[in-house]
mmCIF file of C-alpha atoms in Angstrom:
data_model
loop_
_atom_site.group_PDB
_atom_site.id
_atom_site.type_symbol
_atom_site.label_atom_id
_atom_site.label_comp_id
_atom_site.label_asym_id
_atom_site.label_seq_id
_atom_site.Cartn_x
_atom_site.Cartn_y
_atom_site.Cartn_z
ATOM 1 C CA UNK A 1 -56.915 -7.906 4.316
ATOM 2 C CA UNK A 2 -54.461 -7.466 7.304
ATOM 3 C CA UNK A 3 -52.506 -3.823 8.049
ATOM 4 C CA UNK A 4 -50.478 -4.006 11.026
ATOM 5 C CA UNK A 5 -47.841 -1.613 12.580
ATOM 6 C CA UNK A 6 -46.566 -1.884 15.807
ATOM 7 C CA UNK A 7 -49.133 0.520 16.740
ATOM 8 C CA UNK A 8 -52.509 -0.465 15.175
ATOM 9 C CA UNK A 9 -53.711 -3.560 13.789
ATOM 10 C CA UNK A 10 -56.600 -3.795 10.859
ATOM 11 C CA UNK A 11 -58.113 -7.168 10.007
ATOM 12 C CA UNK A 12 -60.804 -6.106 7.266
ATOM 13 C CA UNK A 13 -62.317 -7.389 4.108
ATOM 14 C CA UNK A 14 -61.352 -4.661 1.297
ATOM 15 C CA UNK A 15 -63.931 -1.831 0.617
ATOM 16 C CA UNK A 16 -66.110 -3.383 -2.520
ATOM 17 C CA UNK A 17 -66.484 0.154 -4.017
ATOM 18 C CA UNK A 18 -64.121 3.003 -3.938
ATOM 19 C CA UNK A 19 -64.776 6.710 -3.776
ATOM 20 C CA UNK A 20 -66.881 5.803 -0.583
ATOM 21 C CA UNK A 21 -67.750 8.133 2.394
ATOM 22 C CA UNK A 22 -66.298 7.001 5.237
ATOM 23 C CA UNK A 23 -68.066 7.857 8.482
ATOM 24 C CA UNK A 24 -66.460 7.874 11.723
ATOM 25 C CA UNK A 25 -67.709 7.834 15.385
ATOM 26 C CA UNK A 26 -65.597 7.437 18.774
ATOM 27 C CA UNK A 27 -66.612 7.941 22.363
ATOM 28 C CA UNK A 28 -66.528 11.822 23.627
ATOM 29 C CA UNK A 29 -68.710 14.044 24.970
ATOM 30 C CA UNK A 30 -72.330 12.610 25.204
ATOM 31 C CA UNK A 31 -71.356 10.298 23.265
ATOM 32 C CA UNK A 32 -72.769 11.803 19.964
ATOM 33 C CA UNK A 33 -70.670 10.101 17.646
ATOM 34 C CA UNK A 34 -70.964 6.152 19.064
ATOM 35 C CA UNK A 35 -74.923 6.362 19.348
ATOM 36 C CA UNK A 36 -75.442 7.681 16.317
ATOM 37 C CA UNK A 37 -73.159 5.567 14.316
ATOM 38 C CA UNK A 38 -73.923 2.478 15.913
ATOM 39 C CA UNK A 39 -77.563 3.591 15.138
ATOM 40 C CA UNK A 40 -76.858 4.031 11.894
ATOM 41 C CA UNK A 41 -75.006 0.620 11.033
ATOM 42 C CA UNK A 42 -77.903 -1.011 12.966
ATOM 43 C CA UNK A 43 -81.077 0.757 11.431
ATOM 44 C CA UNK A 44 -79.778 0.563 7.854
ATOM 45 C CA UNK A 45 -77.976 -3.192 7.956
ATOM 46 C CA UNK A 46 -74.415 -2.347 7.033
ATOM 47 C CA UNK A 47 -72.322 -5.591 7.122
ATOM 48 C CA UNK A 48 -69.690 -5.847 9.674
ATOM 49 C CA UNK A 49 -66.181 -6.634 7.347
ATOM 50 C CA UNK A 50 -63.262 -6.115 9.788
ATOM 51 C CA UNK A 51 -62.105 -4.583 13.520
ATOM 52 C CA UNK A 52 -59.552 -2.665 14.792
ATOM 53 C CA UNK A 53 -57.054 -3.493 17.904
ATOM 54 C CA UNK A 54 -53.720 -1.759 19.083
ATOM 55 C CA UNK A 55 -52.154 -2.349 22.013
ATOM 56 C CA UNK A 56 -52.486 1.038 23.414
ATOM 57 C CA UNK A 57 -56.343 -0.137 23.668
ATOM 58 C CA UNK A 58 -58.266 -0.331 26.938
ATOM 59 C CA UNK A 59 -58.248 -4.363 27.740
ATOM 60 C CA UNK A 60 -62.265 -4.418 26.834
ATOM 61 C CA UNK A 61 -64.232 -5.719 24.672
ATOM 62 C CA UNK A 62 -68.056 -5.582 24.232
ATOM 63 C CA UNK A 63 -70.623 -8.648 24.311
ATOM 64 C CA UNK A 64 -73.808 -9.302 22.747
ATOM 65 C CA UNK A 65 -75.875 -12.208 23.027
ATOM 66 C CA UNK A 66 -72.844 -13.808 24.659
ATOM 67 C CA UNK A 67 -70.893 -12.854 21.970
ATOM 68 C CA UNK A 68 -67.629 -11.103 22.221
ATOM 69 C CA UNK A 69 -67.054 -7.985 19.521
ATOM 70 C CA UNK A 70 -64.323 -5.956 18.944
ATOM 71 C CA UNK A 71 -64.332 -2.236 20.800
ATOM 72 C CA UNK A 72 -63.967 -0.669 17.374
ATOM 73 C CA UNK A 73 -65.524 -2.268 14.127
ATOM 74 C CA UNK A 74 -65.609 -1.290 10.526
ATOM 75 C CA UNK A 75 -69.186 -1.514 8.753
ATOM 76 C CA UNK A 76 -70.000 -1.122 4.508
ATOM 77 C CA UNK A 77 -72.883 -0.706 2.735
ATOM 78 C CA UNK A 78 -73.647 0.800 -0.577
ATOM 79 C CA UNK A 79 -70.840 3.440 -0.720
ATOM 80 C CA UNK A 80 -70.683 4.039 2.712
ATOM 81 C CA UNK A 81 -68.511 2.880 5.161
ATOM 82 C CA UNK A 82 -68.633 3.599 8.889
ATOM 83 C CA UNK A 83 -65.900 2.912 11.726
ATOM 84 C CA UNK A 84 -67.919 2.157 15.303
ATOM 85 C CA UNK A 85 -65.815 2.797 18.536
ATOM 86 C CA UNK A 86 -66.717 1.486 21.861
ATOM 87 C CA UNK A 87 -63.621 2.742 23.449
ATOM 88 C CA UNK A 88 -62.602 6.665 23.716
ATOM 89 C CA UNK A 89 -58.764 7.081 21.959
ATOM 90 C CA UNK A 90 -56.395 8.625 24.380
ATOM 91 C CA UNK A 91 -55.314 11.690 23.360
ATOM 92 C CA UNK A 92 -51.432 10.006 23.702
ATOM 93 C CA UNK A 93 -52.468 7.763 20.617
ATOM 94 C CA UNK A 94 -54.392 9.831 18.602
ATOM 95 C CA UNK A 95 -52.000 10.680 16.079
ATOM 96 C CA UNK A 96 -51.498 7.058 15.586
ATOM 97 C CA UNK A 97 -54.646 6.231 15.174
ATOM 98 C CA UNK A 98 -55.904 8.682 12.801
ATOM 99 C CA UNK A 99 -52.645 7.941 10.896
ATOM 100 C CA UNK A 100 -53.379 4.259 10.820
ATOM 101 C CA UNK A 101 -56.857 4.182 9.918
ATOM 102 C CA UNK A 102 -56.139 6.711 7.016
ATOM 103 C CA UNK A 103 -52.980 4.960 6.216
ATOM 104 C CA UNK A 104 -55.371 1.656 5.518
ATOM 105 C CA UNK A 105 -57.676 3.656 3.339
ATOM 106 C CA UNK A 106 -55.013 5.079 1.214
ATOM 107 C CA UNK A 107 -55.935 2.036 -1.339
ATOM 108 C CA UNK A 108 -59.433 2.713 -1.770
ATOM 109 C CA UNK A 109 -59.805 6.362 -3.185
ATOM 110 C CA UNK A 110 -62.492 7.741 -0.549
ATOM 111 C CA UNK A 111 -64.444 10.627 -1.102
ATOM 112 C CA UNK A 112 -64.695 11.872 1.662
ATOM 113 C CA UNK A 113 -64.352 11.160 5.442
ATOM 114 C CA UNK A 114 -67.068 12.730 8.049
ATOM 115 C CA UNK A 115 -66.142 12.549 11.805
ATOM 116 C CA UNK A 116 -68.832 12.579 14.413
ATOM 117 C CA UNK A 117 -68.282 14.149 17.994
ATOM 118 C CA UNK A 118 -69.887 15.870 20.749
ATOM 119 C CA UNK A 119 -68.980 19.754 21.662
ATOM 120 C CA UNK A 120 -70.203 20.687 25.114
ATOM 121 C CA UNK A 121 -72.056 24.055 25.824
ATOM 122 C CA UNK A 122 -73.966 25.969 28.454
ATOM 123 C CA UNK A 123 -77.234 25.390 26.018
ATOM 124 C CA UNK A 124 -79.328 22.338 25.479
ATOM 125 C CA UNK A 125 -80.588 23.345 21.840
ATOM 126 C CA UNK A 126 -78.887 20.431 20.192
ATOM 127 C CA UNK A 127 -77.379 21.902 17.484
ATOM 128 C CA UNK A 128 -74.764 20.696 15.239
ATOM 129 C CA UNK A 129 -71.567 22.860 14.668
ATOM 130 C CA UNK A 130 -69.360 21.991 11.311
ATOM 131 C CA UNK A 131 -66.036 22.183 10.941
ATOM 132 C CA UNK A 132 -64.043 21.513 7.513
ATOM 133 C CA UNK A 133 -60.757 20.349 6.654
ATOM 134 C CA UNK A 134 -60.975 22.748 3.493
ATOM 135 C CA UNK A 135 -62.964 25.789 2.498
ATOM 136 C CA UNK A 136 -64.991 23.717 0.053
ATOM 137 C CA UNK A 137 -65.910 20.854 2.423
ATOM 138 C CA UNK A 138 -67.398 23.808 4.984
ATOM 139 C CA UNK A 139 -69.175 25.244 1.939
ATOM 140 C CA UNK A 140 -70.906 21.789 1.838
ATOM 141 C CA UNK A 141 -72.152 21.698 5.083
ATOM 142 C CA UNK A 142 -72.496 25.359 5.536
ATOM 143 C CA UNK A 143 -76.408 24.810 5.156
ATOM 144 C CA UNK A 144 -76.959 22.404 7.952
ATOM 145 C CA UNK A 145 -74.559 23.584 10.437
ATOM 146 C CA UNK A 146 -73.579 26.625 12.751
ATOM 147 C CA UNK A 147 -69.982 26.680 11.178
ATOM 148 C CA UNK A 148 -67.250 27.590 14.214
ATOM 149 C CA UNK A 149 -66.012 31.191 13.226
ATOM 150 C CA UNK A 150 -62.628 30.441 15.889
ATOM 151 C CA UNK A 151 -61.588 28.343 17.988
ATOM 152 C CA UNK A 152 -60.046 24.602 18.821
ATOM 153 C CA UNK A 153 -60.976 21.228 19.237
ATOM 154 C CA UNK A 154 -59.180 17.758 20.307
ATOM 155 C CA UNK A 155 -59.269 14.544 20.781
ATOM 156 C CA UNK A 156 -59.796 11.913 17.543
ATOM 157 C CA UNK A 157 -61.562 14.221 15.406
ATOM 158 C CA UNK A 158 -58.941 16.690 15.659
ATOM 159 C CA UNK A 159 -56.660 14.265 14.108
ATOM 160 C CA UNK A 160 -58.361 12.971 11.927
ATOM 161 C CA UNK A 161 -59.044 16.526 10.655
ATOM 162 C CA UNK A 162 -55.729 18.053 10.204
ATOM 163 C CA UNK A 163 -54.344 14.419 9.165
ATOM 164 C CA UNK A 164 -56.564 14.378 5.943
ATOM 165 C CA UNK A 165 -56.000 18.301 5.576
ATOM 166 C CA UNK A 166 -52.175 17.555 5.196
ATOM 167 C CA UNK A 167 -53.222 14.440 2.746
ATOM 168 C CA UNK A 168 -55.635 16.186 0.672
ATOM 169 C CA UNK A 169 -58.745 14.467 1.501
ATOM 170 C CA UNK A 170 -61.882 16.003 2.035
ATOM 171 C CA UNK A 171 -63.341 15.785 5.792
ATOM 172 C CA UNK A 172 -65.866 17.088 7.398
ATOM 173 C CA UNK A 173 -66.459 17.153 11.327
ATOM 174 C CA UNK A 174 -70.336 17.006 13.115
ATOM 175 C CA UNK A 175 -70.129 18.146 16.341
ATOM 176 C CA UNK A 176 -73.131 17.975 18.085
ATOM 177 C CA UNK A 177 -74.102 20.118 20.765
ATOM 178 C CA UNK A 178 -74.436 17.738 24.240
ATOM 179 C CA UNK A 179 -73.695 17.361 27.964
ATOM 180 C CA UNK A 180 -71.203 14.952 29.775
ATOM 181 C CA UNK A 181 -74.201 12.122 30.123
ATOM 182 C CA UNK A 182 -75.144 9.717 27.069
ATOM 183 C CA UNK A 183 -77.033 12.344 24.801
ATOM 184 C CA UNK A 184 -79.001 10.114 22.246
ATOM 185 C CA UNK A 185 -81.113 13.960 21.390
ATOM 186 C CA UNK A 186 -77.444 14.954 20.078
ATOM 187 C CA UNK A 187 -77.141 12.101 18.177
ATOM 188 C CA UNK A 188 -80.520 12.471 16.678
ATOM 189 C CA UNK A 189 -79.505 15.801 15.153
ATOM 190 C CA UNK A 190 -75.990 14.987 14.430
ATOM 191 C CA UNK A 191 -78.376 11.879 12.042
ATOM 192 C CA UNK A 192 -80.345 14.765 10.806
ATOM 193 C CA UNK A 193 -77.471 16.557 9.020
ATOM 194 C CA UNK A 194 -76.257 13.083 7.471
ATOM 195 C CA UNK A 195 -79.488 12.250 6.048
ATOM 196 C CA UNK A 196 -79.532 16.148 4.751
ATOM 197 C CA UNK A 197 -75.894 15.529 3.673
ATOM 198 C CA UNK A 198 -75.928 12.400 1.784
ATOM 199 C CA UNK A 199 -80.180 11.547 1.425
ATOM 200 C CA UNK A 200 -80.143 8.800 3.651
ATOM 201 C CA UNK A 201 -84.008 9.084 5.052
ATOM 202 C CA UNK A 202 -83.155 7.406 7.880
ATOM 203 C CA UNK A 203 -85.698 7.215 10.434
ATOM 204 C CA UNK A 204 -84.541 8.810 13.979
ATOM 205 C CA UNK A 205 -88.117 8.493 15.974
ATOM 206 C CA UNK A 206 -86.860 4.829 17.817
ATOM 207 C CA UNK A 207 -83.762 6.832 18.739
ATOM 208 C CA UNK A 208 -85.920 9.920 20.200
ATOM 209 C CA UNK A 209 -88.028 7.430 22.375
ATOM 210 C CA UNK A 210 -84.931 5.890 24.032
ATOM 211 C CA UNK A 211 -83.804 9.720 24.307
ATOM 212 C CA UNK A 212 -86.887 9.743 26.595
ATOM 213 C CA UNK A 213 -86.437 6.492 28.222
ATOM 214 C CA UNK A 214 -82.799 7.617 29.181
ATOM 215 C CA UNK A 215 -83.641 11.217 30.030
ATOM 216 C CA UNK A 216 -86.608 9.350 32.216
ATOM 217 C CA UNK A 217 -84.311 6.889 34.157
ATOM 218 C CA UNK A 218 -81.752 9.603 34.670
ATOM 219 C CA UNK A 219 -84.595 11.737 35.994
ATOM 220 C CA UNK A 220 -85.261 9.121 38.441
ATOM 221 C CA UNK A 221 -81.971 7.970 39.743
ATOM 222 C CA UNK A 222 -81.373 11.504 40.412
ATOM 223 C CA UNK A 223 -84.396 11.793 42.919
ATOM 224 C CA UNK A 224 -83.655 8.236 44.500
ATOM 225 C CA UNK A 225 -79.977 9.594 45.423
ATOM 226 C CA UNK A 226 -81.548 12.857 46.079
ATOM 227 C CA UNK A 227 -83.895 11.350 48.744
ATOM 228 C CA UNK A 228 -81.169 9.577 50.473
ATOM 229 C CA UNK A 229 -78.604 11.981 50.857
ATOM 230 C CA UNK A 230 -76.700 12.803 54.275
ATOM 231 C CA UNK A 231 -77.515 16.062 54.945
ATOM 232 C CA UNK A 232 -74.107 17.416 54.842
ATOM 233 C CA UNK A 233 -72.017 19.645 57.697
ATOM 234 C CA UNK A 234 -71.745 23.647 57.613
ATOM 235 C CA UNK A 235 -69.396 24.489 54.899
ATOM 236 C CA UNK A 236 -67.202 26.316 57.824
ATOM 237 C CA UNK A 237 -66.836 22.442 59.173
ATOM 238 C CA UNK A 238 -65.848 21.058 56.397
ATOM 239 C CA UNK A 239 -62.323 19.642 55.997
ATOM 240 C CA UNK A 240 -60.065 21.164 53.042
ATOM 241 C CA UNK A 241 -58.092 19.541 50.658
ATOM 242 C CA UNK A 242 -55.715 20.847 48.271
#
């Protein structure tokens, strides 16, 4: 199945089942949402049934094995589908996007759509903050996240929110508590509340160790370019700018 407008083009196999809960996960802070989708997909074999392109798109696409894959893909598996993004949306085409993407699964009665994100904050508990696109989707999740009393978000997620909040369909948004740098620890808990959510028992501990693998590396490129630092002029010195 092909839906193309001039601003978003879907080449997909149709959902086998409808009612599904359709998971989605684009590039943002830390990262949350790509990492642990992409885990996800991965971990529990999902099959790979269509992509995504527009051409508002960053010219990019990804590689493995020396094969090229679309920068945003659309996985099913047993009543579950899941949208992986390589690429983050800019916030010019957001409304298209969420617009398109919903507009495609108009046909297939979903129950409910989850969007995963990152939320930056000056702690490093990795907790995961809920937001609803009704009072009785943030009832649902009002057990397994911090629910925001006030406040805003953007980006994708917001979107996709308030699009299926004027449509009627239920939609949830994970945010999981991070820091600018690839956060697979956010991820991990952002995982935890799905497999709370929808009894998934999927296993995060190979995500935790490359956590530490990351957190390791990061650790040590951080001393290398600490060690070979200038050390720098007297602030008075100093040029301005600006």
């Amino acid at each position: 199945m092909s839906n193309e407008t001039s601003d978003l083009k879907i080449i997909s196999s149709d959902l086998k089942e409808k009612g599904a809960v359709v998971m989605m996960g684009f590039p943002g802070s830390g990262l949350v949402g790509s990492i642990a989708l992409q885990y996800l997909v991965d971990q529990m074999e999902f099959t790979h049934i269509g992509d995504i392109t527009s051409r508002f798109f960053p010219p990019m696409s990804m590689m493995q094995k020396g094969v090229i894959h679309a920068a945003v893909r659309i996985y099913e598996k047993e009543g579950f589908a899941a949208l992986v993004a390589d690429i983050p949306i800019h916030p010019a085409i957001c409304y298209e996007v969420a617009n398109g993407i919903l507009d495609w699964l108009e046909d297939y009665d979903v129950k409910e759509i989850v969007t995963i994100a990152g939320i930056v904050t000056n702690e490093a508990e990795k907790r995961v903050f809920g937001v609803a696109s009704d009072e009785e989707a943030v009832s649902k999740i009002s057990d397994h996240t911090i629910i925001l009393p006030m406040g805003s978000i953007s980006g994708i997620a917001s979107s996709l929110l308030t699009e299926c909040k004027l449509r009627k369909i239920p939609c949830i948004g994970l945010l999981g508590e991070t820091v600018n740098n690839p956060d697979p620890r956010a991820a991990v808990s952002a995982i935890n509340v799905l497999n709370d959510l929808y009894s998934l028992n999927l296993d995060t501990a190979p995500l935790l160790e490359q956590a530490e693998e990351i957190e390791m590396t990061m650790q040590r490129l951080a001393e290398e370019v600490q060690g070979s630092e200038v050390p720098q002029q007297k602030k008075e010195n100093l040029p301005m700018y600006g």
